[in-house]
PDB file of C-alpha atoms in Angstrom:
ATOM      1  CA  ALA P   1      -0.103  -3.133   9.306  1.00 75.00           C
ATOM      2  CA  GLN P   2       2.585  -1.600   7.172  1.00 82.00           C
ATOM      3  CA  SER P   3       5.463   0.499   8.279  1.00 88.00           C
ATOM      4  CA  VAL P   4       9.327   1.787   7.323  1.00 93.00           C
ATOM      5  CA  ALA P   5      12.187   2.413   9.683  1.00 95.00           C
ATOM      6  CA  GLN P   6      15.143   4.441   8.441  1.00 97.00           C
ATOM      7  CA  PRO P   7      17.103   4.577  11.889  1.00 95.00           C
ATOM      8  CA  GLU P   8      19.536   6.930  10.673  1.00 96.00           C
ATOM      9  CA  ASP P   9      18.305  11.022  10.540  1.00 95.00           C
ATOM     10  CA  GLN P  10      21.424  11.726   9.066  1.00 97.00           C
ATOM     11  CA  VAL P  11      24.562  10.420   6.830  1.00 97.00           C
ATOM     12  CA  ASN P  12      27.410  12.184   6.417  1.00 97.00           C
ATOM     13  CA  VAL P  13      30.051  11.077   3.802  1.00 98.00           C
ATOM     14  CA  ALA P  14      32.884  12.263   1.828  1.00 98.00           C
ATOM     15  CA  GLU P  15      32.874  13.620  -1.598  1.00 97.00           C
ATOM     16  CA  GLY P  16      33.879  10.484  -3.920  1.00 97.00           C
ATOM     17  CA  ASN P  17      33.003   7.120  -1.130  1.00 97.00           C
ATOM     18  CA  PRO P  18      30.512   4.978  -1.455  1.00 97.00           C
ATOM     19  CA  LEU P  19      27.138   5.894  -0.027  1.00 97.00           C
ATOM     20  CA  THR P  20      24.628   3.939   1.852  1.00 97.00           C
ATOM     21  CA  VAL P  21      21.283   4.967   3.155  1.00 98.00           C
ATOM     22  CA  LYS P  22      19.363   2.112   5.546  1.00 98.00           C
ATOM     23  CA  CYS P  23      15.809   1.100   5.613  1.00 97.00           C
ATOM     24  CA  THR P  24      13.849  -1.711   6.861  1.00 97.00           C
ATOM     25  CA  TYR P  25      10.214  -2.495   6.493  1.00 94.00           C
ATOM     26  CA  SER P  26       7.646  -4.252   7.622  1.00 91.00           C
ATOM     27  CA  VAL P  27       4.258  -5.762   5.874  1.00 86.00           C
ATOM     28  CA  SER P  28       2.077  -8.433   6.294  1.00 82.00           C
ATOM     29  CA  GLY P  29       2.789 -10.058   2.745  1.00 81.00           C
ATOM     30  CA  ASN P  30       5.233  -8.948   0.270  1.00 83.00           C
ATOM     31  CA  PRO P  31       6.301  -5.425  -0.336  1.00 88.00           C
ATOM     32  CA  TYR P  32       6.800  -3.064  -3.263  1.00 91.00           C
ATOM     33  CA  LEU P  33       9.476  -1.035  -2.078  1.00 94.00           C
ATOM     34  CA  PHE P  34      10.124   2.826  -3.545  1.00 95.00           C
ATOM     35  CA  TRP P  35      13.031   5.281  -2.804  1.00 97.00           C
ATOM     36  CA  TYR P  36      12.453   9.145  -3.670  1.00 96.00           C
ATOM     37  CA  VAL P  37      14.952  12.298  -2.974  1.00 96.00           C
ATOM     38  CA  GLN P  38      13.608  15.514  -2.024  1.00 93.00           C
ATOM     39  CA  TYR P  39      15.925  18.699  -2.703  1.00 90.00           C
ATOM     40  CA  PRO P  40      14.712  21.828  -0.763  1.00 83.00           C
ATOM     41  CA  ASN P  41      11.981  23.568  -1.488  1.00 76.00           C
ATOM     42  CA  ARG P  42      11.243  20.535  -3.851  1.00 80.00           C
ATOM     43  CA  GLY P  43       8.581  17.626  -4.038  1.00 84.00           C
ATOM     44  CA  LEU P  44       9.759  14.284  -3.634  1.00 91.00           C
ATOM     45  CA  GLN P  45      11.946  12.567  -7.079  1.00 93.00           C
ATOM     46  CA  PHE P  46      11.652   9.086  -7.651  1.00 93.00           C
ATOM     47  CA  LEU P  47      14.874   7.047  -7.742  1.00 96.00           C
ATOM     48  CA  LEU P  48      13.944   3.569  -8.425  1.00 95.00           C
ATOM     49  CA  LYS P  49      11.771   0.900  -6.781  1.00 94.00           C
ATOM     50  CA  TYR P  50      11.475  -2.789  -6.437  1.00 93.00           C
ATOM     51  CA  ILE P  51       8.600  -4.982  -7.525  1.00 89.00           C
ATOM     52  CA  THR P  52       9.888  -8.518  -8.299  1.00 86.00           C
ATOM     53  CA  GLY P  53      12.541  -9.971  -9.633  1.00 86.00           C
ATOM     54  CA  ASP P  54      16.338  -9.315  -9.342  1.00 89.00           C
ATOM     55  CA  ASN P  55      17.108  -8.296  -6.148  1.00 91.00           C
ATOM     56  CA  LEU P  56      19.529  -5.750  -6.869  1.00 95.00           C
ATOM     57  CA  VAL P  57      17.613  -2.322  -8.317  1.00 95.00           C
ATOM     58  CA  LYS P  58      19.431  -0.011 -10.388  1.00 95.00           C
ATOM     59  CA  GLY P  59      17.741   3.701 -10.652  1.00 94.00           C
ATOM     60  CA  SER P  60      18.320   7.186 -11.429  1.00 90.00           C
ATOM     61  CA  TYR P  61      21.410   9.297 -10.775  1.00 92.00           C
ATOM     62  CA  GLY P  62      23.716   5.856 -10.526  1.00 95.00           C
ATOM     63  CA  PHE P  63      21.977   4.853  -7.106  1.00 97.00           C
ATOM     64  CA  GLU P  64      21.159   1.645  -6.517  1.00 97.00           C
ATOM     65  CA  ALA P  65      19.354  -0.417  -3.906  1.00 97.00           C
ATOM     66  CA  GLU P  66      19.133  -4.073  -2.897  1.00 95.00           C
ATOM     67  CA  PHE P  67      16.130  -5.791  -1.559  1.00 95.00           C
ATOM     68  CA  ASN P  68      16.452  -8.050   1.163  1.00 95.00           C
ATOM     69  CA  LYS P  69      13.719 -10.562   2.108  1.00 92.00           C
ATOM     70  CA  SER P  70      15.346 -12.182   5.211  1.00 93.00           C
ATOM     71  CA  GLN P  71      16.207  -8.899   6.497  1.00 95.00           C
ATOM     72  CA  THR P  72      13.736  -7.148   5.884  1.00 95.00           C
ATOM     73  CA  SER P  73      15.828  -4.325   4.291  1.00 96.00           C
ATOM     74  CA  PHE P  74      16.386  -2.130   1.588  1.00 97.00           C
ATOM     75  CA  HIS P  75      19.205  -0.113   1.526  1.00 98.00           C
ATOM     76  CA  LEU P  76      20.119   2.872  -0.745  1.00 98.00           C
ATOM     77  CA  LYS P  77      23.347   2.838  -2.273  1.00 97.00           C
ATOM     78  CA  LYS P  78      25.801   4.804  -4.454  1.00 97.00           C
ATOM     79  CA  PRO P  79      29.154   3.993  -5.708  1.00 96.00           C
ATOM     80  CA  SER P  80      30.974   7.426  -5.591  1.00 97.00           C
ATOM     81  CA  ALA P  81      28.506  10.250  -3.716  1.00 97.00           C
ATOM     82  CA  LEU P  82      28.557  13.694  -4.984  1.00 97.00           C
ATOM     83  CA  VAL P  83      28.175  16.891  -3.435  1.00 96.00           C
ATOM     84  CA  SER P  84      24.891  17.416  -5.181  1.00 94.00           C
ATOM     85  CA  ASP P  85      23.275  14.083  -3.955  1.00 96.00           C
ATOM     86  CA  SER P  86      23.059  16.081  -0.493  1.00 96.00           C
ATOM     87  CA  ALA P  87      19.536  15.946   0.103  1.00 96.00           C
ATOM     88  CA  LEU P  88      16.573  14.323   1.901  1.00 96.00           C
ATOM     89  CA  TYR P  89      15.806  10.914   1.007  1.00 97.00           C
ATOM     90  CA  PHE P  90      12.509   8.562   1.599  1.00 97.00           C
ATOM     91  CA  CYS P  91      12.193   5.015   2.025  1.00 97.00           C
ATOM     92  CA  ALA P  92       8.733   3.883   1.168  1.00 95.00           C
ATOM     93  CA  VAL P  93       6.071   0.597   0.504  1.00 92.00           C
ATOM     94  CA  ARG P  94       3.033  -0.405  -0.402  1.00 87.00           C
ATOM     95  CA  ASP P  95       2.146  -3.691   0.848  1.00 79.00           C
ATOM     96  CA  ARG P  96       1.318  -6.216  -2.287  1.00 73.00           C
ATOM     97  CA  GLU P  97      -1.272  -8.089  -0.751  1.00 72.00           C
ATOM     98  CA  THR P  98      -3.826  -5.496   0.459  1.00 66.00           C
ATOM     99  CA  GLY P  99      -3.560  -4.196  -3.557  1.00 59.00           C
ATOM    100  CA  ALA P 100      -3.974  -0.521  -1.860  1.00 62.00           C
ATOM    101  CA  ASN P 101      -2.017   2.239  -3.697  1.00 66.00           C
ATOM    102  CA  ASN P 102      -1.409   4.547  -1.107  1.00 74.00           C
ATOM    103  CA  LEU P 103       2.542   4.602  -0.140  1.00 85.00           C
ATOM    104  CA  PHE P 104       3.908   4.079   3.628  1.00 90.00           C
ATOM    105  CA  PHE P 105       7.018   6.770   3.964  1.00 94.00           C
ATOM    106  CA  GLY P 106       9.917   6.699   6.948  1.00 95.00           C
ATOM    107  CA  THR P 107      10.954   9.846   8.259  1.00 95.00           C
ATOM    108  CA  GLY P 108      13.528  10.019   6.342  1.00 96.00           C
ATOM    109  CA  THR P 109      17.399  10.297   6.099  1.00 97.00           C
ATOM    110  CA  ARG P 110      19.733  13.085   5.265  1.00 97.00           C
ATOM    111  CA  LEU P 111      22.363  12.725   2.946  1.00 97.00           C
ATOM    112  CA  THR P 112      25.327  15.385   3.440  1.00 97.00           C
ATOM    113  CA  VAL P 113      28.201  14.582   1.207  1.00 97.00           C
ATOM    114  CA  ILE P 114      31.259  16.858   1.808  1.00 97.00           C
ATOM    115  CA  PRO P 115      33.462  18.175  -0.494  1.00 95.00           C
TER     116      PRO P 115
ATOM    117  CA  GLU X   1       6.535  15.805 -20.295  1.00 61.00           C
ATOM    118  CA  ALA X   2       5.015  18.220 -17.859  1.00 78.00           C
ATOM    119  CA  GLY X   3       5.289  17.308 -14.213  1.00 91.00           C
ATOM    120  CA  VAL X   4       2.704  17.531 -11.645  1.00 95.00           C
ATOM    121  CA  ALA X   5       1.667  21.051 -10.635  1.00 95.00           C
ATOM    122  CA  GLN X   6       0.471  22.598  -7.724  1.00 96.00           C
ATOM    123  CA  SER X   7      -0.205  26.501  -6.529  1.00 96.00           C
ATOM    124  CA  PRO X   8       0.069  28.254  -4.628  1.00 96.00           C
ATOM    125  CA  ARG X   9       3.340  27.171  -3.419  1.00 95.00           C
ATOM    126  CA  TYR X  10       3.158  29.114  -0.144  1.00 96.00           C
ATOM    127  CA  LYS X  11       0.292  30.088   2.435  1.00 97.00           C
ATOM    128  CA  ILE X  12       0.566  31.847   5.331  1.00 97.00           C
ATOM    129  CA  ILE X  13      -2.865  32.181   7.157  1.00 97.00           C
ATOM    130  CA  GLU X  14      -4.643  32.869  10.730  1.00 97.00           C
ATOM    131  CA  LYS X  15      -6.121  29.962  12.500  1.00 95.00           C
ATOM    132  CA  ARG X  16      -9.779  29.288  11.875  1.00 96.00           C
ATOM    133  CA  GLN X  17      -9.448  30.678   8.559  1.00 97.00           C
ATOM    134  CA  SER X  18     -10.011  28.352   5.463  1.00 97.00           C
ATOM    135  CA  VAL X  19      -7.905  27.329   2.441  1.00 97.00           C
ATOM    136  CA  ALA X  20      -7.610  25.784  -0.128  1.00 97.00           C
ATOM    137  CA  PHE X  21      -4.767  24.148  -2.598  1.00 97.00           C
ATOM    138  CA  TRP X  22      -5.009  23.441  -6.369  1.00 97.00           C
ATOM    139  CA  CYS X  23      -3.233  20.513  -8.127  1.00 97.00           C
ATOM    140  CA  ASN X  24      -2.915  19.639 -11.526  1.00 96.00           C
ATOM    141  CA  PRO X  25      -1.748  15.749 -12.422  1.00 95.00           C
ATOM    142  CA  ILE X  26       0.359  14.864 -15.044  1.00 94.00           C
ATOM    143  CA  SER X  27      -1.757  14.548 -18.416  1.00 93.00           C
ATOM    144  CA  GLY X  28      -3.291  10.862 -18.703  1.00 91.00           C
ATOM    145  CA  HIS X  29      -2.883   9.725 -14.991  1.00 92.00           C
ATOM    146  CA  ALA X  30      -5.895   8.320 -13.658  1.00 91.00           C
ATOM    147  CA  THR X  31      -4.791   8.665  -9.858  1.00 91.00           C
ATOM    148  CA  LEU X  32      -4.364  11.676  -7.791  1.00 93.00           C
ATOM    149  CA  TYR X  33      -2.858  11.576  -4.238  1.00 94.00           C
ATOM    150  CA  TRP X  34      -2.760  14.353  -1.193  1.00 96.00           C
ATOM    151  CA  TYR X  35      -0.230  13.941   1.217  1.00 96.00           C
ATOM    152  CA  GLN X  36       0.499  15.831   4.355  1.00 97.00           C
ATOM    153  CA  GLN X  37       4.292  16.151   5.217  1.00 94.00           C
ATOM    154  CA  ILE X  38       4.687  17.651   8.510  1.00 94.00           C
ATOM    155  CA  LEU X  39       7.876  18.934   9.215  1.00 91.00           C
ATOM    156  CA  GLY X  40      10.270  16.191  10.387  1.00 88.00           C
ATOM    157  CA  GLN X  41       8.014  13.435   9.004  1.00 90.00           C
ATOM    158  CA  GLY X  42       7.554  11.622   5.996  1.00 91.00           C
ATOM    159  CA  PRO X  43       4.424  12.232   3.684  1.00 93.00           C
ATOM    160  CA  LYS X  44       0.829  10.842   5.051  1.00 94.00           C
ATOM    161  CA  LEU X  45      -1.535  10.227   2.462  1.00 93.00           C
ATOM    162  CA  LEU X  46      -4.913  12.170   3.439  1.00 95.00           C
ATOM    163  CA  ILE X  47      -6.724  11.060   0.309  1.00 94.00           C
ATOM    164  CA  GLN X  48      -6.557   9.083  -2.905  1.00 92.00           C
ATOM    165  CA  PHE X  49      -8.652   9.267  -6.281  1.00 92.00           C
ATOM    166  CA  GLN X  50      -9.169   6.970  -9.269  1.00 90.00           C
ATOM    167  CA  ASN X  51     -10.265   9.317 -11.979  1.00 88.00           C
ATOM    168  CA  ASN X  52     -13.242  11.446  -9.766  1.00 85.00           C
ATOM    169  CA  GLY X  53     -13.979   8.818  -7.660  1.00 90.00           C
ATOM    170  CA  VAL X  54     -12.523   8.699  -4.059  1.00 91.00           C
ATOM    171  CA  VAL X  55     -10.406   5.318  -3.207  1.00 88.00           C
ATOM    172  CA  ASP X  56      -9.503   6.095  -0.273  1.00 88.00           C
ATOM    173  CA  ASP X  57      -9.794   9.207   2.311  1.00 92.00           C
ATOM    174  CA  SER X  58      -9.671   7.185   5.866  1.00 89.00           C
ATOM    175  CA  GLN X  59      -6.886   9.269   6.936  1.00 90.00           C
ATOM    176  CA  LEU X  60      -8.538  12.958   5.944  1.00 94.00           C
ATOM    177  CA  PRO X  61      -9.433  14.641   9.236  1.00 94.00           C
ATOM    178  CA  LYS X  62     -13.302  14.995   7.631  1.00 94.00           C
ATOM    179  CA  ASP X  63     -14.435  17.704  10.087  1.00 95.00           C
ATOM    180  CA  ARG X  64     -12.135  20.418   8.384  1.00 97.00           C
ATOM    181  CA  PHE X  65     -10.875  18.720   5.142  1.00 97.00           C
ATOM    182  CA  SER X  66     -12.199  18.290   2.070  1.00 97.00           C
ATOM    183  CA  ALA X  67     -11.249  17.215  -1.810  1.00 97.00           C
ATOM    184  CA  GLU X  68     -12.382  16.825  -4.698  1.00 95.00           C
ATOM    185  CA  ARG X  69     -11.136  15.589  -8.403  1.00 94.00           C
ATOM    186  CA  LEU X  70     -13.740  17.253 -10.511  1.00 82.00           C
ATOM    187  CA  LYS X  71     -14.070  15.955 -14.253  1.00 86.00           C
ATOM    188  CA  GLY X  72     -11.028  13.314 -13.257  1.00 84.00           C
ATOM    189  CA  VAL X  73      -8.648  15.968 -13.751  1.00 92.00           C
ATOM    190  CA  ASP X  74      -7.626  18.800 -11.479  1.00 95.00           C
ATOM    191  CA  SER X  75      -7.876  18.634  -7.881  1.00 97.00           C
ATOM    192  CA  THR X  76      -8.691  20.792  -5.000  1.00 97.00           C
ATOM    193  CA  LEU X  77      -7.799  20.421  -1.198  1.00 98.00           C
ATOM    194  CA  LYS X  78      -9.911  22.492   1.292  1.00 98.00           C
ATOM    195  CA  ILE X  79      -9.146  23.354   5.136  1.00 97.00           C
ATOM    196  CA  GLN X  80     -12.146  25.114   6.727  1.00 96.00           C
ATOM    197  CA  PRO X  81     -11.304  26.513   9.388  1.00 96.00           C
ATOM    198  CA  ALA X  82      -7.716  25.672   9.698  1.00 96.00           C
ATOM    199  CA  LYS X  83      -5.546  24.805  13.028  1.00 96.00           C
ATOM    200  CA  LEU X  84      -2.485  25.722  14.050  1.00 97.00           C
ATOM    201  CA  GLU X  85      -1.494  21.470  13.847  1.00 96.00           C
ATOM    202  CA  ASP X  86      -2.252  21.424   9.892  1.00 97.00           C
ATOM    203  CA  SER X  87       1.053  23.722   9.058  1.00 97.00           C
ATOM    204  CA  ALA X  88       2.713  21.190   6.955  1.00 97.00           C
ATOM    205  CA  VAL X  89       3.517  20.678   3.239  1.00 95.00           C
ATOM    206  CA  TYR X  90       1.221  19.511   1.413  1.00 97.00           C
ATOM    207  CA  LEU X  91       1.851  17.249  -1.758  1.00 96.00           C
ATOM    208  CA  CYS X  92       0.023  16.446  -4.445  1.00 96.00           C
ATOM    209  CA  ALA X  93       1.184  13.200  -6.729  1.00 94.00           C
ATOM    210  CA  SER X  94      -0.427  11.194  -9.502  1.00 93.00           C
ATOM    211  CA  SER X  95       0.195   7.988 -11.288  1.00 91.00           C
ATOM    212  CA  LEU X  96      -0.713   6.476 -14.372  1.00 88.00           C
ATOM    213  CA  GLY X  97      -2.809   3.335 -13.860  1.00 76.00           C
ATOM    214  CA  VAL X  98      -5.866   2.417 -12.232  1.00 64.00           C
ATOM    215  CA  GLY X  99      -5.378   0.887  -8.945  1.00 55.00           C
ATOM    216  CA  GLY X 100      -2.103  -1.152 -10.063  1.00 59.00           C
ATOM    217  CA  SER X 101       0.109  -1.295  -6.924  1.00 66.00           C
ATOM    218  CA  THR X 102       3.528  -1.373  -8.880  1.00 75.00           C
ATOM    219  CA  ASP X 103       2.720   2.279  -9.995  1.00 81.00           C
ATOM    220  CA  THR X 104       5.762   4.813  -9.463  1.00 88.00           C
ATOM    221  CA  GLN X 105       3.703   8.078  -7.881  1.00 90.00           C
ATOM    222  CA  TYR X 106       5.327  11.242  -9.296  1.00 92.00           C
ATOM    223  CA  PHE X 107       4.987  13.988  -7.373  1.00 94.00           C
ATOM    224  CA  GLY X 108       4.406  17.784  -7.561  1.00 95.00           C
ATOM    225  CA  PRO X 109       6.373  20.732  -5.390  1.00 93.00           C
ATOM    226  CA  GLY X 110       4.314  21.148  -2.797  1.00 94.00           C
ATOM    227  CA  THR X 111       2.306  23.449  -1.254  1.00 96.00           C
ATOM    228  CA  ARG X 112       3.704  25.069   2.252  1.00 95.00           C
ATOM    229  CA  LEU X 113       0.938  26.470   4.838  1.00 97.00           C
ATOM    230  CA  THR X 114       1.543  27.917   7.771  1.00 97.00           C
ATOM    231  CA  VAL X 115      -1.014  28.716  10.147  1.00 97.00           C
ATOM    232  CA  LEU X 116      -0.683  31.257  12.959  1.00 96.00           C
TER     233      LEU X 116
END
């Protein structure tokens, strides 16, 4: 069975400081991992994904994420937060072995960047 | 490039009424998904189409939900009759590939359904 845990419902960070949004996953095989962001009354926007290769993945808007197989984590990071980064962030996993296309999402982490 | 289009954006109905949602995927995308996002939760897949065929509908409550993707392009999702617990945002997504699990899914803005 596939699952994703986002242990923090809410993350607050001061503008200009680094931010981290945590994600851990569970799959029977090897994972494909994704991060999406959701602004109010908008759909999910794709940020980045890990498929294979380099464990550090760079994505849109200056975000990056590091795949850590031993810790089964895929934390989202940004060196310097902007007020406009305030949104709801979702981590998602797909099991590489099953070949299924559907994503399993976490419950989301609300990021607030304080000016 | 135009994104995934959905309509209506908002819908309020009484329980036991019926409702339909429409989705137009990104041009050329073979795979289309419908997700249900209940407040405070992540999206949950309801049904996945590949062209005009159903790939996965294991999470679709088939006694009241139905979906179709005629001609492999647009799709409609219907609820009949609606229950209070169907209040949610219904998200449509599409991806380019035909069964490729590395594909990125692109989401529409969603339809917010309120059942009273």
